CSV table of C-alpha atoms in Angstrom, one decimal:
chain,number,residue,atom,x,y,z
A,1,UNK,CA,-1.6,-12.1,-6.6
A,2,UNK,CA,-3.5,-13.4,-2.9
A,3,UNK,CA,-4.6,-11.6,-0.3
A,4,UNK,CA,-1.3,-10.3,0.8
A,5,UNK,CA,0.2,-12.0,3.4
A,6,UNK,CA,3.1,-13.3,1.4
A,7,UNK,CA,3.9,-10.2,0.0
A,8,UNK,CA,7.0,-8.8,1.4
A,9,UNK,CA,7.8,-4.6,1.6
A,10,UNK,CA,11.0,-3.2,2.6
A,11,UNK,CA,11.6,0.3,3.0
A,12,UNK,CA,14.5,2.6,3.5
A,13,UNK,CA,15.8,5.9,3.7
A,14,UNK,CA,18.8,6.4,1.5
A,15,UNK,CA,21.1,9.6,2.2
A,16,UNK,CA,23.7,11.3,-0.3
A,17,UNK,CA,24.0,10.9,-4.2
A,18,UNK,CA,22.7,7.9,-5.8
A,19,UNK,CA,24.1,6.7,-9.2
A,20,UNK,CA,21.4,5.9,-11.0
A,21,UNK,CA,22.9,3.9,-13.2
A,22,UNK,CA,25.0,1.8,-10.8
A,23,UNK,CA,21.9,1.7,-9.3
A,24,UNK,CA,20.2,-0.6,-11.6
A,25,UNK,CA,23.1,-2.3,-12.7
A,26,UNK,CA,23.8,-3.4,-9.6
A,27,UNK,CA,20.4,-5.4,-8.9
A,28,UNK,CA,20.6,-6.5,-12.8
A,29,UNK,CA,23.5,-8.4,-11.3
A,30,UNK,CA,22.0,-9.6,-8.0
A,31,UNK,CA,18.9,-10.9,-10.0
A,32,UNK,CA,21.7,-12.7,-12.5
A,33,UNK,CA,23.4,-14.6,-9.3
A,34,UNK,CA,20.2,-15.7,-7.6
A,35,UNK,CA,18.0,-18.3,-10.0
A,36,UNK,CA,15.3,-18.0,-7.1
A,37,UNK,CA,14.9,-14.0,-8.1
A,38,UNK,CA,14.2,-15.5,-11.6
A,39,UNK,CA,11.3,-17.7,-10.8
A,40,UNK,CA,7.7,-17.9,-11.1
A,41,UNK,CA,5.2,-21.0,-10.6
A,42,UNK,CA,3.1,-22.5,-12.6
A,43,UNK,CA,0.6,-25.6,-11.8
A,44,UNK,CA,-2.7,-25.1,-14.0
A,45,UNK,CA,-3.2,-28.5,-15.8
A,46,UNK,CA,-0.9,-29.9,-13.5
A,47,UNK,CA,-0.8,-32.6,-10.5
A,48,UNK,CA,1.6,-30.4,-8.7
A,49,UNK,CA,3.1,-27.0,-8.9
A,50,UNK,CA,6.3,-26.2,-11.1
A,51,UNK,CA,8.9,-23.8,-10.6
A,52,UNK,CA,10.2,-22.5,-13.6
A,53,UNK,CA,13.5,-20.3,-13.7
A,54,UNK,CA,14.2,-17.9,-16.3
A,55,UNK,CA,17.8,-18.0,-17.6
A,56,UNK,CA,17.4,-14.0,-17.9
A,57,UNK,CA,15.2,-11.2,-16.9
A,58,UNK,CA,14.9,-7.4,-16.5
A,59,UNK,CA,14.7,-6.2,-12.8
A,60,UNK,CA,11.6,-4.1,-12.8
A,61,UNK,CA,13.0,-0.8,-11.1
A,62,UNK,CA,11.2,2.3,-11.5
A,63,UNK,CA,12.7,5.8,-10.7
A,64,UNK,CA,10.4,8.6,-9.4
A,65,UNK,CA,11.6,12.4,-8.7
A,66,UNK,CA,9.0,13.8,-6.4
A,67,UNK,CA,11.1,17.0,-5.2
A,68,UNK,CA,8.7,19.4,-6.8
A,69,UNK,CA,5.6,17.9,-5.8
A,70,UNK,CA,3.9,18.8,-2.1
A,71,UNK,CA,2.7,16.6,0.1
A,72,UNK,CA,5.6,13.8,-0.5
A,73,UNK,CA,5.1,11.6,2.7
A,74,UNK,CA,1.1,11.6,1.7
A,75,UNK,CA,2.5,10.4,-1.7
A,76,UNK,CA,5.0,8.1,-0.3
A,77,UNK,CA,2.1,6.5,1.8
A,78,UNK,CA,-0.4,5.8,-1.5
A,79,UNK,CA,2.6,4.6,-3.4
A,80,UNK,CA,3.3,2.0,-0.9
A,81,UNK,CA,-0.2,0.9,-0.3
A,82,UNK,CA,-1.0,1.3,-4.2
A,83,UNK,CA,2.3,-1.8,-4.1
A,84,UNK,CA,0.5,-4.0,-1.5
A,85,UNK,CA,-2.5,-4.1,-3.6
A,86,UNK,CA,-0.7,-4.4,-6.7
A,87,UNK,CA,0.8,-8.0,-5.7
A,88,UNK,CA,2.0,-10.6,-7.4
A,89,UNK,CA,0.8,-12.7,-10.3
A,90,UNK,CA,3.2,-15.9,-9.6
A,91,UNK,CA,3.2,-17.2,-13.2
A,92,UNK,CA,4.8,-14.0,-14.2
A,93,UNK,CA,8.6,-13.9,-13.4
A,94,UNK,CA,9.9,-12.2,-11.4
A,95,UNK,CA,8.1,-12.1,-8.2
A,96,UNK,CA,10.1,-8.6,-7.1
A,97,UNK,CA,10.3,-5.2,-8.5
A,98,UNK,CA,11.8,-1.8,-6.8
A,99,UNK,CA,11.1,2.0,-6.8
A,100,UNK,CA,13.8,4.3,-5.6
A,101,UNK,CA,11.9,7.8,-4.9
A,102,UNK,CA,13.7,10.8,-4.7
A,103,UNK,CA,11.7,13.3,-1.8
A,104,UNK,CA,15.1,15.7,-1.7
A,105,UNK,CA,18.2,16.8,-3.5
A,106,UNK,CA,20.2,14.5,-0.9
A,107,UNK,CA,17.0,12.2,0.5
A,108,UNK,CA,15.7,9.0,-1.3
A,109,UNK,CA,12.9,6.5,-0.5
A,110,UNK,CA,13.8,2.7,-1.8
A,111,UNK,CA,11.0,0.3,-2.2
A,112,UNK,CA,11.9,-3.3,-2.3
A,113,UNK,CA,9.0,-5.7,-2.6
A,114,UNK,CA,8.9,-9.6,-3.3
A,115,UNK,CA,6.7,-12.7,-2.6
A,116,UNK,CA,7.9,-14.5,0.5
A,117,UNK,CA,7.9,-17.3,-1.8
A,118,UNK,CA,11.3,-16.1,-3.0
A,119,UNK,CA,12.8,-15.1,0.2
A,120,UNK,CA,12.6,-14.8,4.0
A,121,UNK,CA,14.0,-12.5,6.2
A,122,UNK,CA,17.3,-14.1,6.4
A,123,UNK,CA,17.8,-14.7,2.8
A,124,UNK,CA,16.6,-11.1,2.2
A,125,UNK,CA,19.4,-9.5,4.2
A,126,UNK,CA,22.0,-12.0,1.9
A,127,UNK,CA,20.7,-9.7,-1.3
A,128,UNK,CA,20.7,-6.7,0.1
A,129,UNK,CA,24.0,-6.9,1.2
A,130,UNK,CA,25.3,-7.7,-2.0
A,131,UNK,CA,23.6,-5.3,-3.9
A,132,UNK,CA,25.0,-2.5,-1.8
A,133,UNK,CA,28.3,-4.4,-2.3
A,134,UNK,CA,28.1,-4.4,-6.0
A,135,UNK,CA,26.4,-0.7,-5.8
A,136,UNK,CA,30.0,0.3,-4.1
A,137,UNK,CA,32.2,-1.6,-6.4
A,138,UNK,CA,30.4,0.0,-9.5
A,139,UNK,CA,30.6,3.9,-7.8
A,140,UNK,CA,34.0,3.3,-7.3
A,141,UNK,CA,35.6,1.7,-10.2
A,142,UNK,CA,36.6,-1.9,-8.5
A,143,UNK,CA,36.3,-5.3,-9.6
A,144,UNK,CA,34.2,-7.0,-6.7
A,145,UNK,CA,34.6,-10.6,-6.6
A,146,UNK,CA,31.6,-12.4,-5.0
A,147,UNK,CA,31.8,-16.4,-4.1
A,148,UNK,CA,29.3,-18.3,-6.7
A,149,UNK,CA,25.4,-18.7,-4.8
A,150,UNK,CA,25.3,-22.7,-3.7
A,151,UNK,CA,21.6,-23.5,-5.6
A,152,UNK,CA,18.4,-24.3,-2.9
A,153,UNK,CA,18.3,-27.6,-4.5
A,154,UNK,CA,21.1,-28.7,-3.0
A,155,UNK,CA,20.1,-28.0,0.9
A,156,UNK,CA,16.9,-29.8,-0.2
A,157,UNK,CA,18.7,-33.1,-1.4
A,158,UNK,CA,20.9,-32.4,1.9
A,159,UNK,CA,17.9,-32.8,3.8
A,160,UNK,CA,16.4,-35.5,1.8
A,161,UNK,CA,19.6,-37.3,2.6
A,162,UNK,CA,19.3,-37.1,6.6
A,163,UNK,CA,18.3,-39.9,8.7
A,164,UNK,CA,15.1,-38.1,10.6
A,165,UNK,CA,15.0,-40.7,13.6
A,166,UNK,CA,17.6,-39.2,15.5
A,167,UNK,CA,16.0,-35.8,15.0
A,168,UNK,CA,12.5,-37.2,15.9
A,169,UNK,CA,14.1,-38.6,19.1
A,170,UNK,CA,15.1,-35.9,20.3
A,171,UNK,CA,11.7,-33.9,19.7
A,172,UNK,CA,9.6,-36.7,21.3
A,173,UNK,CA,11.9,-36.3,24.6
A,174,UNK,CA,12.0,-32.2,24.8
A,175,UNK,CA,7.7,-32.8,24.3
A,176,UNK,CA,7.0,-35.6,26.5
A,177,UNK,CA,4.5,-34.5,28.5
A,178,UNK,CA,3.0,-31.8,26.7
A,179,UNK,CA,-0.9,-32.7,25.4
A,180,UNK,CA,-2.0,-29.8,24.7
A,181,UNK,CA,-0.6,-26.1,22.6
A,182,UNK,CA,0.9,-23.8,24.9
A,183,UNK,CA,-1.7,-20.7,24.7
A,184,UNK,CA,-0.3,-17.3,23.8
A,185,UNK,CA,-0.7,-14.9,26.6
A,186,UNK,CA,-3.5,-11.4,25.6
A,187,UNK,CA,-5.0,-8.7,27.1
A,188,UNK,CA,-8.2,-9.2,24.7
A,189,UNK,CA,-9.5,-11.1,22.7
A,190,UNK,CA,-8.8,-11.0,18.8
A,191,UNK,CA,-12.2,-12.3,18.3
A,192,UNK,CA,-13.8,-9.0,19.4
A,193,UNK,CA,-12.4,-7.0,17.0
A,194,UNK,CA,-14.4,-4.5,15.3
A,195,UNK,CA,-12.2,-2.5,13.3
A,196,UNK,CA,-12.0,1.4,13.4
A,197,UNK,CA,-8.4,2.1,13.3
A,198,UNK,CA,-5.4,1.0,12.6
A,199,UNK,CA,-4.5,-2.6,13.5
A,200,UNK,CA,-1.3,-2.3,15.1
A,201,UNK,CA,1.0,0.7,15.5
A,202,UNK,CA,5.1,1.0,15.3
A,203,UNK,CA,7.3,1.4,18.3
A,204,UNK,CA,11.2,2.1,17.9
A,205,UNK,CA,14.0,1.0,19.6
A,206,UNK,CA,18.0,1.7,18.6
A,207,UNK,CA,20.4,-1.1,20.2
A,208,UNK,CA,24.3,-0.1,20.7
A,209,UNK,CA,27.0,-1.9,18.5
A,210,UNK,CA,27.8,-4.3,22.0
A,211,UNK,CA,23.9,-4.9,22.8
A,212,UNK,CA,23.6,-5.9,19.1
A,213,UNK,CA,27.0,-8.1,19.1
A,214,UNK,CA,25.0,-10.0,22.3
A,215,UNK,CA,22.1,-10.8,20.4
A,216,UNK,CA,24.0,-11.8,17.8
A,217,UNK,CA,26.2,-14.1,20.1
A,218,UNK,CA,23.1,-15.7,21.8
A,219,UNK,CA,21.6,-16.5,18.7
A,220,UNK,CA,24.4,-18.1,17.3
A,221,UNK,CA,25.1,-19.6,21.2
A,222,UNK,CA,21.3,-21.0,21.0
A,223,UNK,CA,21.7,-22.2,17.2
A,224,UNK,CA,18.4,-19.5,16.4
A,225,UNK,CA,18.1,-16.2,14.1
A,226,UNK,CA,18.1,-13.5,15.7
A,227,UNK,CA,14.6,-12.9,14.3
A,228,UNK,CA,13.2,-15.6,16.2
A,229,UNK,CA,15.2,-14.1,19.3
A,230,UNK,CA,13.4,-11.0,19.1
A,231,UNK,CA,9.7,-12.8,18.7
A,232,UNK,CA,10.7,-15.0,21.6
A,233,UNK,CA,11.0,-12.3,23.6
């Protein structure tokens, strides 16, 4: 399970109906495509860790109807929190379960969580955007044909394949110079931290369509996520 900093926790707000059923069918189906969303690891007894795909698994999804309870976002708070310390045992496949909540008629609370073994932020976006595919093409009675997942294994051969000195060249030119880290600029110290509070707070900020298209085309201009763009700045 560890202490927690792998363990990843998306949340949304979903508006509307929701087929149920579709629902889960449609993240059986994005579980079935992805072999990494079947995998645990294993590595008692042995000189290195294993990872060990199962050919087929259940997605663990849980359903909740909290419309006639009070006190929903106290409940909703718990139930997340109650997730974080719940983990992940990594020899038991798979390392990613979800709740869908129901606080309304019309208003519903999804719970994704994984290990950031499985994913990243990136690769996370990829599965969510085919489940919501899949979820449409199930509500509406269409066939949805999705292009066959290229396996991890074979960007790791890629890379295993790549001469490094060219890349190494070009690294030891852009550092030259540099003999010491670059320090990361603070108004305090994180050393005198005593606690009493919460340790960071949320602040929210909505982009335009064209603001988010430039992001988009800097990143891509720069050859960098957009995640990194963001932290960057």
């Amino acid at each position: 399970a560890g202490t927690g900093e792998y363990f990843e926790q998306f949340c949304c707000s979903l508006q509307g109906e929701v087929d149920l059923a579709a629902f889960e069918s449609a993240w059986q189906r994005v579980l079935g495509r992805h072999a990494v969303l079947r995998t645990a690891f294993v590595w008692d007894g042995l000189e290195r860790p294993v990872q060990v795909v199962h050919r087929r698994l259940r997605m663990p999804v849980e359903i909740l109807d909290w419309r006639a309870l009070a006190g929903r976002e106290a409940r909703l708070a718990s139930l997340l929190a109650d997730d974080r310390r719940r983990g992940f045992e990594l020899t038991a496949a798979p390392l990613t379960r979800v709740t869908l909540v129901r606080l309304e008629d019309d208003r519903w609370e999804l719970v994704w969580s994984h290990h950031h073994l499985l994913l990243d932020g990136w690769s996370a976006s990829i599965v969510l955007s085919e489940l919501f595919a899949v979820y449409e093409s199930l509500t509406h009675g269409r066939e949805l044909q999705l292009g066959e997942p290229r396996p991890f294994r074979d960007y790791i051969a890629w890379l295993q394949q790549r001469d490094l000195t060219q890349a190494e060249t070009v690294w030891r030119r852009l550092l030259a110079g540099i003999v010491r880290p670059t320090g990361v600029p603070a108004d305090h110290d994180p050393r005198a931290w005593t606690g009493g509070g919460e340790e960071h707070r949320h602040a929210g900020l909505v982009l335009s369509a064209e603001q988010t298209r430039r992001l988009l085309d800097l990143g891509r201009r720069e050859a960098i996520t957009l995640n990194t763009l963001v932290q960057g700045a």
